[in-house]
Short mmCIF file of C-alpha atoms in Angstrom, two decimals:
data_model
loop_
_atom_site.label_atom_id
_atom_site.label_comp_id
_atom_site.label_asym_id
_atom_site.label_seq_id
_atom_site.Cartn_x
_atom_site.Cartn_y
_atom_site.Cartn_z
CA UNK A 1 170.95 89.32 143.80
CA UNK A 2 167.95 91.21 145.51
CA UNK A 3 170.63 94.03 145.99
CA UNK A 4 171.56 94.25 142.34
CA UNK A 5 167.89 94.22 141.01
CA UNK A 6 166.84 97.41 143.95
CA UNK A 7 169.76 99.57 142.69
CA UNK A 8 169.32 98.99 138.77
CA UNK A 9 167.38 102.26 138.49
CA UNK A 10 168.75 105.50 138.91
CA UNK A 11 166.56 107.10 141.93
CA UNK A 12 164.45 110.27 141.13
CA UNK A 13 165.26 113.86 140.57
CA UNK A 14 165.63 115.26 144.01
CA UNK A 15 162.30 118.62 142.83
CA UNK A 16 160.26 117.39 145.60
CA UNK A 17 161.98 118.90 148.39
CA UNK A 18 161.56 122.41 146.39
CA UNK A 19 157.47 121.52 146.93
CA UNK A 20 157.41 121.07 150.82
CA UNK A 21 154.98 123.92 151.61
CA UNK A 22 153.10 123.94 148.60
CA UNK A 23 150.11 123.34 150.46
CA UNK A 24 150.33 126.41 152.88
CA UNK A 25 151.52 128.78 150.01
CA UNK A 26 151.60 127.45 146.60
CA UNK A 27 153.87 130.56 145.20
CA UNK A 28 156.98 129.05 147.23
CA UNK A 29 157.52 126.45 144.71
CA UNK A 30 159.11 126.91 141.50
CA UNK A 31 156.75 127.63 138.36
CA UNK A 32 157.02 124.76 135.46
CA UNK A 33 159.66 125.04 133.47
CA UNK A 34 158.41 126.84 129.80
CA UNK A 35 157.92 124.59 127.00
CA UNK A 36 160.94 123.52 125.06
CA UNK A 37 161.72 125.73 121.74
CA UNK A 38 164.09 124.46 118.64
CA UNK A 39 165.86 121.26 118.99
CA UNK A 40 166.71 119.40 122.71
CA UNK A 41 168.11 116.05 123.09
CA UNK A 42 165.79 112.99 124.15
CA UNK A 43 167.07 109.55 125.42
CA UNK A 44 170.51 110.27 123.60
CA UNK A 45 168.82 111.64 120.01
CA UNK A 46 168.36 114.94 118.71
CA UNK A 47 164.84 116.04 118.21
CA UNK A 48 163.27 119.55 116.88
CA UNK A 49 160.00 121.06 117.59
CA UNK A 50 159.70 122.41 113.97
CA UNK A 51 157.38 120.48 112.48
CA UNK A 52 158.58 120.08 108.61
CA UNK A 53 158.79 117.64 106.29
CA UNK A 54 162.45 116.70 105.28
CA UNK A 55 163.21 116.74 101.50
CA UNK A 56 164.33 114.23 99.81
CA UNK A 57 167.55 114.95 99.47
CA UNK A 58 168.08 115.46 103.17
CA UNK A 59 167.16 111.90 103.57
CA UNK A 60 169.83 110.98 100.72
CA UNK A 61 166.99 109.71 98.28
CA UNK A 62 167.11 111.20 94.63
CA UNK A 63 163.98 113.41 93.72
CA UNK A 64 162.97 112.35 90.34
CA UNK A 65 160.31 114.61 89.94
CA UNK A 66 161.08 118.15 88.84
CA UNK A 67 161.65 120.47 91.70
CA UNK A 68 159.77 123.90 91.50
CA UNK A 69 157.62 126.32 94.49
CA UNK A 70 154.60 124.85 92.11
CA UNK A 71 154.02 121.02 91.39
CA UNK A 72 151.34 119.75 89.25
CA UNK A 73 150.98 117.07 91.91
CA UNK A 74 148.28 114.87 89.38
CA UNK A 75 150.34 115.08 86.43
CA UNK A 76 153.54 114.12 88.62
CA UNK A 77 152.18 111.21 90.41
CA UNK A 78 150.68 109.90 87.03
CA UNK A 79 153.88 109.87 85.35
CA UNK A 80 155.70 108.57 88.40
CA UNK A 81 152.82 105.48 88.51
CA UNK A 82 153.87 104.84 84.80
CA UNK A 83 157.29 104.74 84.90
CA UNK A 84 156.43 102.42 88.23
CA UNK A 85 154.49 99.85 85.28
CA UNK A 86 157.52 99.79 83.44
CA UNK A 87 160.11 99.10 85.82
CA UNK A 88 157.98 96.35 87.34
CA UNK A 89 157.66 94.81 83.70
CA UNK A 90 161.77 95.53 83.79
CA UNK A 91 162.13 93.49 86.45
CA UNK A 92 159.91 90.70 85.20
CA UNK A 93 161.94 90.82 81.54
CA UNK A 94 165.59 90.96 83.10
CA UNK A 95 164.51 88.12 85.57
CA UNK A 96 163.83 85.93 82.34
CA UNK A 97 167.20 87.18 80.89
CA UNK A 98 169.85 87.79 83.17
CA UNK A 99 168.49 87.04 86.67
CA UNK A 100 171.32 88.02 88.33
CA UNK A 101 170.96 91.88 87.84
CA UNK A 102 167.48 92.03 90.02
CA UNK A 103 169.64 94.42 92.04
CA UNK A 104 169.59 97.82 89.90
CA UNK A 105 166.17 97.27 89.45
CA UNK A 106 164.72 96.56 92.77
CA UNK A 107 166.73 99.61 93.72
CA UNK A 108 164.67 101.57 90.96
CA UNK A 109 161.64 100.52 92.29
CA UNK A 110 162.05 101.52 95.76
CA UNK A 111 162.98 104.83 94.61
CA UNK A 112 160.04 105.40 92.95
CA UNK A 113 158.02 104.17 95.74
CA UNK A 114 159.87 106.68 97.94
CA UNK A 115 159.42 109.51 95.46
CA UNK A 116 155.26 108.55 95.11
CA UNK A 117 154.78 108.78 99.35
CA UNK A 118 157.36 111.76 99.55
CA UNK A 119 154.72 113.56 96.93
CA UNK A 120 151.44 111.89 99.06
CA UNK A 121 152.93 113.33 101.91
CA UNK A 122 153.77 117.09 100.69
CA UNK A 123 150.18 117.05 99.56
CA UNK A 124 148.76 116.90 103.93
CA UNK A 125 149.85 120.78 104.32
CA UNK A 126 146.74 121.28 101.77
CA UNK A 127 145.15 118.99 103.30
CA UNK A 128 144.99 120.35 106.65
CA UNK A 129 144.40 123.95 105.03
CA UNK A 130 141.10 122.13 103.40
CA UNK A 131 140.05 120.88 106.60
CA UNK A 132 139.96 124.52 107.98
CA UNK A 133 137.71 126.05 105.35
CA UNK A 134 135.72 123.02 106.09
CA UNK A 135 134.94 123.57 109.50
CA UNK A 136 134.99 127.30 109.47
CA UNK A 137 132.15 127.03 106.78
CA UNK A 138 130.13 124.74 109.06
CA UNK A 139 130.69 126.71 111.97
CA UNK A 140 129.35 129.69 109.90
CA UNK A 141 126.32 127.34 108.90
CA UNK A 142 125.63 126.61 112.55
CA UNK A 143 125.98 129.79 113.47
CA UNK A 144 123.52 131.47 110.74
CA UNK A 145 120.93 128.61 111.71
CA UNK A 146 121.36 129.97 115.32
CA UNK A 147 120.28 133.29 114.56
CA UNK A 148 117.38 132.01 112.32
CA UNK A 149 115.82 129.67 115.64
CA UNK A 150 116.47 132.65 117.94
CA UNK A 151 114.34 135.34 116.04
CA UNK A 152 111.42 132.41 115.61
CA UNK B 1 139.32 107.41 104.61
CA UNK B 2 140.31 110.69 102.99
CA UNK B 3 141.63 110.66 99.81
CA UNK B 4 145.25 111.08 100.55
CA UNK B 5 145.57 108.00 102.98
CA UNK B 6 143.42 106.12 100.04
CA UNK B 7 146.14 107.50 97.66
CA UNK B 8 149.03 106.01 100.73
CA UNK B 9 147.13 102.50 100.93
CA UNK B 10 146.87 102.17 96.95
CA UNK B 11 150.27 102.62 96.85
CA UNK B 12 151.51 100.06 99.68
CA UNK B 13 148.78 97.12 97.86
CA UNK B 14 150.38 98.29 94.81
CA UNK B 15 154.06 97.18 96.43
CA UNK B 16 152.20 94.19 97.57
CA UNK B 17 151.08 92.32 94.04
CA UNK B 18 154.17 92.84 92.91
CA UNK B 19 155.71 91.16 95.08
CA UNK B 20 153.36 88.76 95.67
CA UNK B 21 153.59 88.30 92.24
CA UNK B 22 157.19 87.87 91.70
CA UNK B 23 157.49 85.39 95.05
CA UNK B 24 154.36 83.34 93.64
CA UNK B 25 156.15 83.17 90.30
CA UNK B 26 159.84 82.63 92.10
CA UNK B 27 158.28 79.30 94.35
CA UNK B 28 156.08 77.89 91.57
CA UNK B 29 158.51 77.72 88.67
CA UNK B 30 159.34 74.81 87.57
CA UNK B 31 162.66 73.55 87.21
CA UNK B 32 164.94 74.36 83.85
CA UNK B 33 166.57 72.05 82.09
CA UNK B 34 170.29 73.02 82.40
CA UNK B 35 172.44 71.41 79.89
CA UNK B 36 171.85 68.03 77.38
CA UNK B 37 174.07 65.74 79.09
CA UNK B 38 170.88 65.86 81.83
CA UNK B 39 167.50 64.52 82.05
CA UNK B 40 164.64 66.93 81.03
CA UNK B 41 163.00 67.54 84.25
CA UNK B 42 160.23 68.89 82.13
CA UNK B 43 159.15 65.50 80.29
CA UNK B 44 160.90 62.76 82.21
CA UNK B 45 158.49 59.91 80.28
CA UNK B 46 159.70 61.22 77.05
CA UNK B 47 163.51 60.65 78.23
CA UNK B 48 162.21 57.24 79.71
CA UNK B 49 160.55 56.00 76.42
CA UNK B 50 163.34 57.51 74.42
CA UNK B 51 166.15 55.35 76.60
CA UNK B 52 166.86 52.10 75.13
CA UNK B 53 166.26 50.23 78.40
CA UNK B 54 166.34 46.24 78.45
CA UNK B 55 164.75 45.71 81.77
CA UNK B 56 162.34 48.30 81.51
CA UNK B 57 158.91 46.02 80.36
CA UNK B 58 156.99 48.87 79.11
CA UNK B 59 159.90 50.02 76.64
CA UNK B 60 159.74 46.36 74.80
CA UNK B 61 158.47 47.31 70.80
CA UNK B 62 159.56 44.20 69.33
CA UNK B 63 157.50 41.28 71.40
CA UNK B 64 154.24 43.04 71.33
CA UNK B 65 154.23 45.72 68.52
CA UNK B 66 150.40 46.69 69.30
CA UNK B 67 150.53 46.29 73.03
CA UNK B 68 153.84 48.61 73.38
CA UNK B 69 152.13 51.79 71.78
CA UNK B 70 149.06 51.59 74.07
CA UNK B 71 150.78 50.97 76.70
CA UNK B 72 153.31 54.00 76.28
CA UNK B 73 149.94 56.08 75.40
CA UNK B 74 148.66 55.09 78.80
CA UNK B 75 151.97 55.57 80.75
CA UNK B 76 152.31 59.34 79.02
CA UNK B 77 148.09 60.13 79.73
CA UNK B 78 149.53 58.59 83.36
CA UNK B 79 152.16 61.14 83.41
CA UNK B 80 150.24 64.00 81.56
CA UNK B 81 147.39 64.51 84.37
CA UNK B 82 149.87 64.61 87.11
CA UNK B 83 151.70 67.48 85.10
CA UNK B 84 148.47 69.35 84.60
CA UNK B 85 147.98 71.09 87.28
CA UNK B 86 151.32 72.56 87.23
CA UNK B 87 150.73 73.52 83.41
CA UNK B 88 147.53 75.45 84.56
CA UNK B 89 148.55 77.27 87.30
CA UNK B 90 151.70 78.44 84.95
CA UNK B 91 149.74 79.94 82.72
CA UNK B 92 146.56 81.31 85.00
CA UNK B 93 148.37 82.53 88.01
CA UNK B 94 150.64 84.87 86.01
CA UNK B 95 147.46 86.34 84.13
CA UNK B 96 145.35 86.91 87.00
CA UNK B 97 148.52 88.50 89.32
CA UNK B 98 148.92 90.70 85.94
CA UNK B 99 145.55 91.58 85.78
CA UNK B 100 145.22 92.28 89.64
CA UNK B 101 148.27 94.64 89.28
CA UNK B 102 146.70 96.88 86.02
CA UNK B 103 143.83 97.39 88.17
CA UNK B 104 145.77 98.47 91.08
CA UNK B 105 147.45 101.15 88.57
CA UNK B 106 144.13 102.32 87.11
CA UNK B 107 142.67 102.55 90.50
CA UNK B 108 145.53 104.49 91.71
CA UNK B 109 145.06 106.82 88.47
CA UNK B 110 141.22 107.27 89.13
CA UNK B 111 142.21 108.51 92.83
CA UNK B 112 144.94 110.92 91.31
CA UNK B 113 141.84 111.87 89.34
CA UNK B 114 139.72 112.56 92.16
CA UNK B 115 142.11 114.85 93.92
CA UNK B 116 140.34 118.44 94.66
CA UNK B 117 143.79 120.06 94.43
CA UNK B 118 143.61 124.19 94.64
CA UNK B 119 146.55 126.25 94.59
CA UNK B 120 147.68 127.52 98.21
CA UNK B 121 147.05 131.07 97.87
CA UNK B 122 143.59 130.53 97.10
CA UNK B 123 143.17 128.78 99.99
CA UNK B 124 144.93 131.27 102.30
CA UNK B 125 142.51 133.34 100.57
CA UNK B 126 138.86 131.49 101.21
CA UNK B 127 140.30 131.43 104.62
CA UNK B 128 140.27 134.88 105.42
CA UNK B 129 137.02 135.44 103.54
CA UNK B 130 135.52 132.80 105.88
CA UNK B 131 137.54 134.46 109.28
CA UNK B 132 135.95 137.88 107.97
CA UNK B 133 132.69 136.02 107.58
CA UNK B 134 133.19 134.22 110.75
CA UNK B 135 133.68 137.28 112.29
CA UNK B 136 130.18 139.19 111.21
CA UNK B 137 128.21 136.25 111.61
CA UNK B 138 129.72 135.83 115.31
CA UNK B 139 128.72 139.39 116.38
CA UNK B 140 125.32 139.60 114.95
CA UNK B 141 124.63 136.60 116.88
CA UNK B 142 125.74 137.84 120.39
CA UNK B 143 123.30 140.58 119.16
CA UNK B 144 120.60 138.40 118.95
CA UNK B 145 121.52 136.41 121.99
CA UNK B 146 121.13 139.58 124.11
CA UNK B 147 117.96 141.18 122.19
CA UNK B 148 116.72 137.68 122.93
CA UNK B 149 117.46 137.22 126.89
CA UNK B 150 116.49 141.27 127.59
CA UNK B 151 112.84 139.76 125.84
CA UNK B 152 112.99 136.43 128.08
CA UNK B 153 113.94 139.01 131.06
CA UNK B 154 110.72 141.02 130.41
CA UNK B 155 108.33 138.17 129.56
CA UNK B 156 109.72 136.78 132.75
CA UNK B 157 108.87 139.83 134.88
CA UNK B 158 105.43 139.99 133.33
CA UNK B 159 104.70 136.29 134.26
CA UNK B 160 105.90 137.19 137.87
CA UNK B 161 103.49 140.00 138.15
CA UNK B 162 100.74 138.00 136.04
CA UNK B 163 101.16 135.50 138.84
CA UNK B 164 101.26 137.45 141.79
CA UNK B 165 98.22 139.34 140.97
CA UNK B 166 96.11 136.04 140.07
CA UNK B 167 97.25 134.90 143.41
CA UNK B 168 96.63 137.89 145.65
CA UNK B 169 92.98 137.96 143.58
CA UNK B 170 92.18 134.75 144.53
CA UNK B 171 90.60 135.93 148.15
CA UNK B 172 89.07 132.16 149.48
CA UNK B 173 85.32 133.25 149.83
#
């Protein structure tokens, strides 16, 4: 039993060995390996380093809004927050009526839900562009007060 | 919280009413009466006055004709207060859960509102104004830095000779 719990874990990658005399000359070990570029497999799952959001359709989800390079993000996400109203009040009529077709309409629901945060979440690229006037204008602030306390 | 994540959390409380609403509504209904040949669950005194029941003393009419009606007054103000609190929350809960969900929407609109939204290319824009800016500012103030320490330099040598002669002056007489 002791045996079987020691040898569970797979021992670790034999590198050291290349490190021996690092401490006499530290250029007879290899350099770090680069960092990794495009997509490289982790724990049995593909991963990429490009950081983009997926569309909607690449996560199988119907885009109701209309696609276009320009979205009036306010007017879309006020429509989409209507039609959310009425498919809640939907649900609450067909659950008087026929109560056993809650299906179609939960389904609606959800994929307006997933349409509103796919929209919230296209709108953080501006975001973080916003951000970066912000702090270059206070940086600029800072350093204009800088050059007013020096020449005092 | 910036406005997006307020936007994200709206949303997700939005999700929540309804269906807190729809659960609430779900486990408080009452139950539906289903066909004739049953009871009304929704007035069970009413089927038990109704039901011409010998050994039931309160359904007697013809021994004590003035008795019987006040006593099947008292049974149904008996049955009527432990239906009312099922009667009110019917009808409040549903209005308030409504009400709570409008302003959800409406506070979700005045966010959407409240969006400063700018296209991109006027941001790529402002940002290379501000780099340019950035830029000027940064190298007139490494001018002043160093106009500033050559000053400190000389007001430092100054003191050092101010010093030095005030000390080699100061012969003890």
């Amino acid at each position: 039993m002791a045996m079987a719990t020691s040898s569970s874990y797979p021992p670790p990658p034999p590198y050291y060995r290349l490190y021996k005399d690092y401490e006499k000359d530290p250029s007879s070990a290899p350099e770090p390996p680069p960092p990794i570029d495009g997509s490289y497999q982790l724990f049995g799952a593909t991963y990429t380093t490009d950081v983009v959001l997926p569309s909607l359709e690449d996560q199988g989800v119907r885009q109701l809004y209309p696609k276009s390079p320009d979205i009036d993000f306010k007017k879309e996400l006020r429509t989409l927050n209507r039609e959310l109203q009425l498919h809640i009040l939907e649900l609450a009529d067909i659950l008087v009526e026929r109560p056993s077709q809650y299906a179609r309409r939960v389904e609606d629901i959800s994929l307006i839900f997933k349409n509103l945060h796919h929209l919230l979440n296209s709108l953080r690229p501006h975001q973080a562009r916003a951000t970066l006037i912000h702090m270059l204008e206070s940086q600029i602030q800072r350093r204009k007060q800088a050059i007013e306390d020096i020449k005092q | 919280m910036d406005i997006i994540s307020q936007l994200q959390e709206q949303l997700n409380e939005m999700a929540m009413l309804a269906v807190n609403t729809f659960g609430t509504l779900q486990r408080d209904a009452p139950p539906v009466r289903l066909s004739n040949n049953y009871p009304d669950p929704l007035n069970p005194a009413a089927a038990a006055a109704a039901n011409p029941n010998p050994d039931d003393p309160t359904a007697q009419p013809q021994p004590q004709p003035g008795a019987a009606p006040a006593q099947a007054q008292g049974q149904a103000t008996q049955a009527q207060p432990a239906q009312a609190p099922p009667a009110l929350d019917l009808d409040e809960h549903p209005k308030a859960m409504s009400h709570a969900l409008v302003l959800a929407a409406k506070k979700f609109d005045a966010l959407v509102a409240a969006l400063p939204l700018s296209s991109e290319e006027d941001q790529l824009k402002r940002i290379k104004e501000l780099q340019a800016e950035n830029g000027v500012v940064g190298l007139e103030l490494q001018k002043q830095l160093e106009a500033a320490e050559l000053e400190l330099n000389q007001v430092e040598a100054l003191f050092n000779e101010a010093t030095d002669n005030c000390i080699n002056l100061k012969k003890p007489d």
